[in-house]
Short mmCIF file of C-alpha atoms in Angstrom, two decimals:
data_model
loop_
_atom_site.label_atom_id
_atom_site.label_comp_id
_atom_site.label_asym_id
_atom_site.label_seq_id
_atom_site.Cartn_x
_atom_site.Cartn_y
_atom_site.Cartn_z
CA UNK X 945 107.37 95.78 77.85
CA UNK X 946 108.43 92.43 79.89
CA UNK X 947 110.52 92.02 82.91
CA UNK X 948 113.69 90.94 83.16
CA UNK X 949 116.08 89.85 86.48
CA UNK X 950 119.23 90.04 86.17
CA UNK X 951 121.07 87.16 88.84
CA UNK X 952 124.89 88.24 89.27
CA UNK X 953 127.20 85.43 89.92
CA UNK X 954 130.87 86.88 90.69
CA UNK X 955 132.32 86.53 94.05
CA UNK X 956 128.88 86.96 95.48
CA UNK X 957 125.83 85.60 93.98
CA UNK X 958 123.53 88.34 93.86
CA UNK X 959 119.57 87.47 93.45
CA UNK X 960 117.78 89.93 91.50
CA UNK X 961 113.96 90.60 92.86
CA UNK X 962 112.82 93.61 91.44
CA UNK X 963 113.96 93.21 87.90
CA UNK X 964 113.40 95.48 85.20
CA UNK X 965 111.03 96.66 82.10
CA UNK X 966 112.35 96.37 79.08
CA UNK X 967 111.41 96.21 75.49
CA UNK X 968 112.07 92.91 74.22
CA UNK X 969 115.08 89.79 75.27
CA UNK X 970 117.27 92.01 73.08
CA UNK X 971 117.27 94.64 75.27
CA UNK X 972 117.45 92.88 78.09
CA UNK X 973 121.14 91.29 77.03
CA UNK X 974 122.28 94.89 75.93
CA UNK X 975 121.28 95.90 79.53
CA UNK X 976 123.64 92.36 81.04
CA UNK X 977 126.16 93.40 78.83
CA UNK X 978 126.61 96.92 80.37
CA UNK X 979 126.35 95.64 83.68
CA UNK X 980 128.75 93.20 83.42
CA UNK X 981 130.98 96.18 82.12
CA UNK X 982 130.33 97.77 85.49
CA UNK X 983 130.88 94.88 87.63
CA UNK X 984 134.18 94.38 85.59
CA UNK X 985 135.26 98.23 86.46
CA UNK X 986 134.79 97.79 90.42
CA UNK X 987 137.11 94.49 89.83
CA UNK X 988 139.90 96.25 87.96
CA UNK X 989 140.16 98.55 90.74
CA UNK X 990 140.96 95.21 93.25
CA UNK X 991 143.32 94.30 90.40
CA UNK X 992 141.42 91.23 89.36
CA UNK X 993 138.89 89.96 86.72
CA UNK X 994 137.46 86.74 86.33
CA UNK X 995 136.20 86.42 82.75
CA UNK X 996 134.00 83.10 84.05
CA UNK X 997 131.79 85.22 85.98
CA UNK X 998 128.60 86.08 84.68
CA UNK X 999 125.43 87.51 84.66
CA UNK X 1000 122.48 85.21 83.94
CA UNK X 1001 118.94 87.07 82.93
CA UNK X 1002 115.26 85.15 83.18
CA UNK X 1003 111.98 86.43 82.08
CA UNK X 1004 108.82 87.08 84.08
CA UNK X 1005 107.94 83.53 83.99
CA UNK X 1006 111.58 82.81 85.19
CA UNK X 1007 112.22 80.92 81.80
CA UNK X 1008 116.29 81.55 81.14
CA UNK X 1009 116.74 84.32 78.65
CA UNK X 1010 120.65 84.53 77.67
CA UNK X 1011 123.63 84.29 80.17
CA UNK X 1012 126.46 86.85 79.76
CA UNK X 1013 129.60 86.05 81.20
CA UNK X 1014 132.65 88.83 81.92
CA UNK X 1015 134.49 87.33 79.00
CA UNK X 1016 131.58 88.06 76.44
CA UNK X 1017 131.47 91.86 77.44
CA UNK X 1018 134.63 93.43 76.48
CA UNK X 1019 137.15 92.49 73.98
CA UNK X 1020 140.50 92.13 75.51
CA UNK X 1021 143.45 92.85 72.97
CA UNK X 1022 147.70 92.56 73.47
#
């Protein structure tokens, strides 16, 4: 198990400092995705989205692991 942070950058940029454990990098993208998912909701309900924002997730060393913007976690269809 490693720790992740997860940093949100939306309308607020939002620090993580207690992180979480989690298995592997793999896991810890799965875990940005859903957040970003959440985030998203909360938005929807304000009647706005901005698929730029993102969530950006670094490892225990604070090495950059993957960067998940709003776009990345849904699929938006017409």
């Amino acid at each position: 198990m490693a720790r992740f942070y997860f940093h949100v950058f939306n309308d607020e940029t939002c620090l993580d400092q207690e992180g979480l454990e989690l298995a592997d990098a793999g896991a810890a993208r799965s875990m940005a995705v859903k957040e970003a998912r959440v985030l998203m909701a909360e938005a929807v309900k304000k009647g706005e989205i901005v698929l730029s924002h993102h969530i950006a997730v670094e490892d225990e060393d604070g090495a950059s692991v993957c960067n998940v913007t709003f776009g990345e976690a849904v699929r938006i269809s017409m």
